[in-house]
Amino acid sequence: MIALVLLATGVSSAAWAWPDRSIKIIVPFVAGGSSDTLARILAEGLREKLGQTVLVENRPGGNSVIGMSAVAGAPADGYTFLAGHIGTHAITPAITPPVGYDPAKTFVTIAVPATSASVLVVRADTKIDSLKDLIDAAKSKPFALNYGSPGVGSPSHMAVVQLAALSGIEVTHIAYRGNAAAVTDLLNGTLDFMFGSPAEVLELVRSGKFKALSTTGESRSRATPDIPALAETVEGYEFRTWHVMSMRADTPPEIIEQVRKAATGIVASDAFHKKLNELGLDAGRANGAEAENFVQAEIVRWGAFVKASGIKAE
């Protein structure tokens, strides 16, 4: 009888029963970064909103392709979410088109919970005390300074690509499996500088191990108003990382709307904003439909940028 009512109203039995078991959020990076931290905060909120266990699973590798492919290949039943960012959805696919999924078509946006300005850091014991010092040092010895990132197309890499293009510096890129390894090598002197997410580097700045020279973006981040914006030294610089939670686009629409409603409540809450501030992150877009339009526009924008700049996979 219930099944007949559901069919008559156009609601699938799968959507009606959902969620009746645990949900998984896949993060295509190692633990510790902003995407991972946000996924765990959202998981806690979704547990309360949806009444089910929400697990976070890190699936790093392949410059995010392993984790992205795992979500693309999961059943479209609403039990597997994806926690990504500007690199996973817009930049990396423009550099190396993935096989098996298309970020613009395979996934639908649940929310863009936060944006973040990456932080340019050096070791505390270096003589480089400002962005100008770094630029001058790089210009005096082309390719002598090196920096790390999780790979070509990652936010940490793109932040330097834009800096180099606008300032005329030439530096050496070293790719890692994740930014955590780059942080370690910056601490031990293997690297000269890097861009990291607030979650990755701010505690090391506060503890006196790193110096923060600048943040990405055209203006100072509300979360770190004491750190100069890159555009204050390099005119025209603008780059911010946006974070996104997605799911399979062919998931039943009733489930998509239910998840969006839950996520909107979490992302719009004062408690969530307080946590963002503690992490050095800024608020994103809570409304799912608006967030979807934003992500689609960013995919087009960064596709054009990659093509124009000639960035190639290493």
PDB file of N, CA and C in Angstrom, residues 13 31 33 62-63 88 90 92 94-95 100 107 115 125 130 135 161 163 170 194 199 201 207 213 216 227 273 288 306:
ATOM      1  N   SER A  13      10.680   5.117  -3.652  1.00  0.00           N
ATOM      2  CA  SER A  13      10.782   4.469  -2.347  1.00  0.00           C
ATOM      3  C   SER A  13      12.155   4.664  -1.750  1.00  0.00           C
ATOM      4  N   ALA A  31      44.423  13.929   5.647  1.00  0.00           N
ATOM      5  CA  ALA A  31      43.784  14.613   6.770  1.00  0.00           C
ATOM      6  C   ALA A  31      44.577  15.855   7.161  1.00  0.00           C
ATOM      7  N   GLY A  33      43.948  19.258   6.250  1.00  0.00           N
ATOM      8  CA  GLY A  33      43.740  20.474   5.481  1.00  0.00           C
ATOM      9  C   GLY A  33      42.344  21.044   5.695  1.00  0.00           C
ATOM     10  N   GLY A  62      46.734  11.005  -6.778  1.00  0.00           N
ATOM     11  CA  GLY A  62      46.398  11.368  -8.143  1.00  0.00           C
ATOM     12  C   GLY A  62      45.958  12.800  -8.288  1.00  0.00           C
ATOM     13  N   ASN A  63      46.475  13.684  -7.410  1.00  0.00           N
ATOM     14  CA  ASN A  63      46.059  15.095  -7.439  1.00  0.00           C
ATOM     15  C   ASN A  63      44.542  15.216  -7.345  1.00  0.00           C
ATOM     16  N   THR A  88      39.836  20.683  -7.185  1.00  0.00           N
ATOM     17  CA  THR A  88      39.248  19.403  -7.586  1.00  0.00           C
ATOM     18  C   THR A  88      38.183  19.564  -8.661  1.00  0.00           C
ATOM     19  N   ALA A  90      37.474  22.653 -10.583  1.00  0.00           N
ATOM     20  CA  ALA A  90      37.629  23.622 -11.661  1.00  0.00           C
ATOM     21  C   ALA A  90      39.009  23.660 -12.300  1.00  0.00           C
ATOM     22  N   THR A  92      42.181  21.522 -11.652  1.00  0.00           N
ATOM     23  CA  THR A  92      42.841  20.270 -12.037  1.00  0.00           C
ATOM     24  C   THR A  92      42.188  19.622 -13.264  1.00  0.00           C
ATOM     25  N   ALA A  94      40.752  21.053 -15.680  1.00  0.00           N
ATOM     26  CA  ALA A  94      41.053  21.854 -16.863  1.00  0.00           C
ATOM     27  C   ALA A  94      42.467  21.580 -17.365  1.00  0.00           C
ATOM     28  N   ILE A  95      43.353  21.183 -16.451  1.00  0.00           N
ATOM     29  CA  ILE A  95      44.731  20.881 -16.825  1.00  0.00           C
ATOM     30  C   ILE A  95      44.846  19.461 -17.380  1.00  0.00           C
ATOM     31  N   GLY A 100      36.303   9.229 -16.693  1.00  0.00           N
ATOM     32  CA  GLY A 100      35.276   8.616 -15.861  1.00  0.00           C
ATOM     33  C   GLY A 100      34.352   9.592 -15.172  1.00  0.00           C
ATOM     34  N   PHE A 107      28.673  15.772 -10.885  1.00  0.00           N
ATOM     35  CA  PHE A 107      28.355  16.160  -9.510  1.00  0.00           C
ATOM     36  C   PHE A 107      27.393  17.337  -9.467  1.00  0.00           C
ATOM     37  N   THR A 115      35.034  29.923   2.024  1.00  0.00           N
ATOM     38  CA  THR A 115      36.125  30.317   1.145  1.00  0.00           C
ATOM     39  C   THR A 115      37.326  30.594   2.033  1.00  0.00           C
ATOM     40  N   ASP A 125      63.106  31.699  10.893  1.00  0.00           N
ATOM     41  CA  ASP A 125      64.519  32.075  10.982  1.00  0.00           C
ATOM     42  C   ASP A 125      65.087  32.643   9.686  1.00  0.00           C
ATOM     43  N   SER A 130      59.065  40.023   4.361  1.00  0.00           N
ATOM     44  CA  SER A 130      57.905  40.581   3.670  1.00  0.00           C
ATOM     45  C   SER A 130      57.788  39.966   2.285  1.00  0.00           C
ATOM     46  N   ILE A 135      60.062  38.546  -3.246  1.00  0.00           N
ATOM     47  CA  ILE A 135      60.141  38.858  -4.673  1.00  0.00           C
ATOM     48  C   ILE A 135      61.558  39.287  -5.054  1.00  0.00           C
ATOM     49  N   VAL A 161      51.582  30.503  -9.294  1.00  0.00           N
ATOM     50  CA  VAL A 161      51.513  30.774 -10.735  1.00  0.00           C
ATOM     51  C   VAL A 161      51.076  32.214 -10.984  1.00  0.00           C
ATOM     52  N   LEU A 163      51.214  34.722  -8.774  1.00  0.00           N
ATOM     53  CA  LEU A 163      52.243  35.611  -8.222  1.00  0.00           C
ATOM     54  C   LEU A 163      53.402  35.765  -9.198  1.00  0.00           C
ATOM     55  N   GLU A 170      60.803  33.870 -11.031  1.00  0.00           N
ATOM     56  CA  GLU A 170      60.940  32.497 -11.519  1.00  0.00           C
ATOM     57  C   GLU A 170      61.403  31.637 -10.354  1.00  0.00           C
ATOM     58  N   MET A 194      55.934  28.572   0.812  1.00  0.00           N
ATOM     59  CA  MET A 194      54.774  27.851   0.305  1.00  0.00           C
ATOM     60  C   MET A 194      53.511  28.631   0.644  1.00  0.00           C
ATOM     61  N   ALA A 199      44.102  26.335   7.952  1.00  0.00           N
ATOM     62  CA  ALA A 199      44.112  25.170   8.835  1.00  0.00           C
ATOM     63  C   ALA A 199      45.484  24.512   8.900  1.00  0.00           C
ATOM     64  N   VAL A 201      48.593  26.112   8.326  1.00  0.00           N
ATOM     65  CA  VAL A 201      49.767  26.905   8.708  1.00  0.00           C
ATOM     66  C   VAL A 201      49.558  27.931   9.815  1.00  0.00           C
ATOM     67  N   SER A 207      52.628  29.977  16.721  1.00  0.00           N
ATOM     68  CA  SER A 207      53.640  29.407  17.619  1.00  0.00           C
ATOM     69  C   SER A 207      55.042  29.933  17.342  1.00  0.00           C
ATOM     70  N   LEU A 213      53.641  36.125   5.379  1.00  0.00           N
ATOM     71  CA  LEU A 213      53.992  37.311   4.605  1.00  0.00           C
ATOM     72  C   LEU A 213      52.774  37.962   3.964  1.00  0.00           C
ATOM     73  N   THR A 216      46.305  35.416   0.006  1.00  0.00           N
ATOM     74  CA  THR A 216      45.806  35.607  -1.352  1.00  0.00           C
ATOM     75  C   THR A 216      44.510  36.411  -1.315  1.00  0.00           C
ATOM     76  N   ILE A 227      47.227  40.128   8.542  1.00  0.00           N
ATOM     77  CA  ILE A 227      48.168  39.671   7.509  1.00  0.00           C
ATOM     78  C   ILE A 227      47.855  40.406   6.211  1.00  0.00           C
ATOM     79  N   HIS A 273      29.676  29.695  11.724  1.00  0.00           N
ATOM     80  CA  HIS A 273      30.478  30.887  11.434  1.00  0.00           C
ATOM     81  C   HIS A 273      31.559  31.082  12.491  1.00  0.00           C
ATOM     82  N   GLY A 288      21.920  26.064  -1.774  1.00  0.00           N
ATOM     83  CA  GLY A 288      22.425  25.056  -2.694  1.00  0.00           C
ATOM     84  C   GLY A 288      22.337  25.438  -4.161  1.00  0.00           C
ATOM     85  N   VAL A 306      43.255  28.410 -17.536  1.00  0.00           N
ATOM     86  CA  VAL A 306      44.259  27.364 -17.774  1.00  0.00           C
ATOM     87  C   VAL A 306      44.649  27.328 -19.246  1.00  0.00           C
TER      88      VAL A 306
END
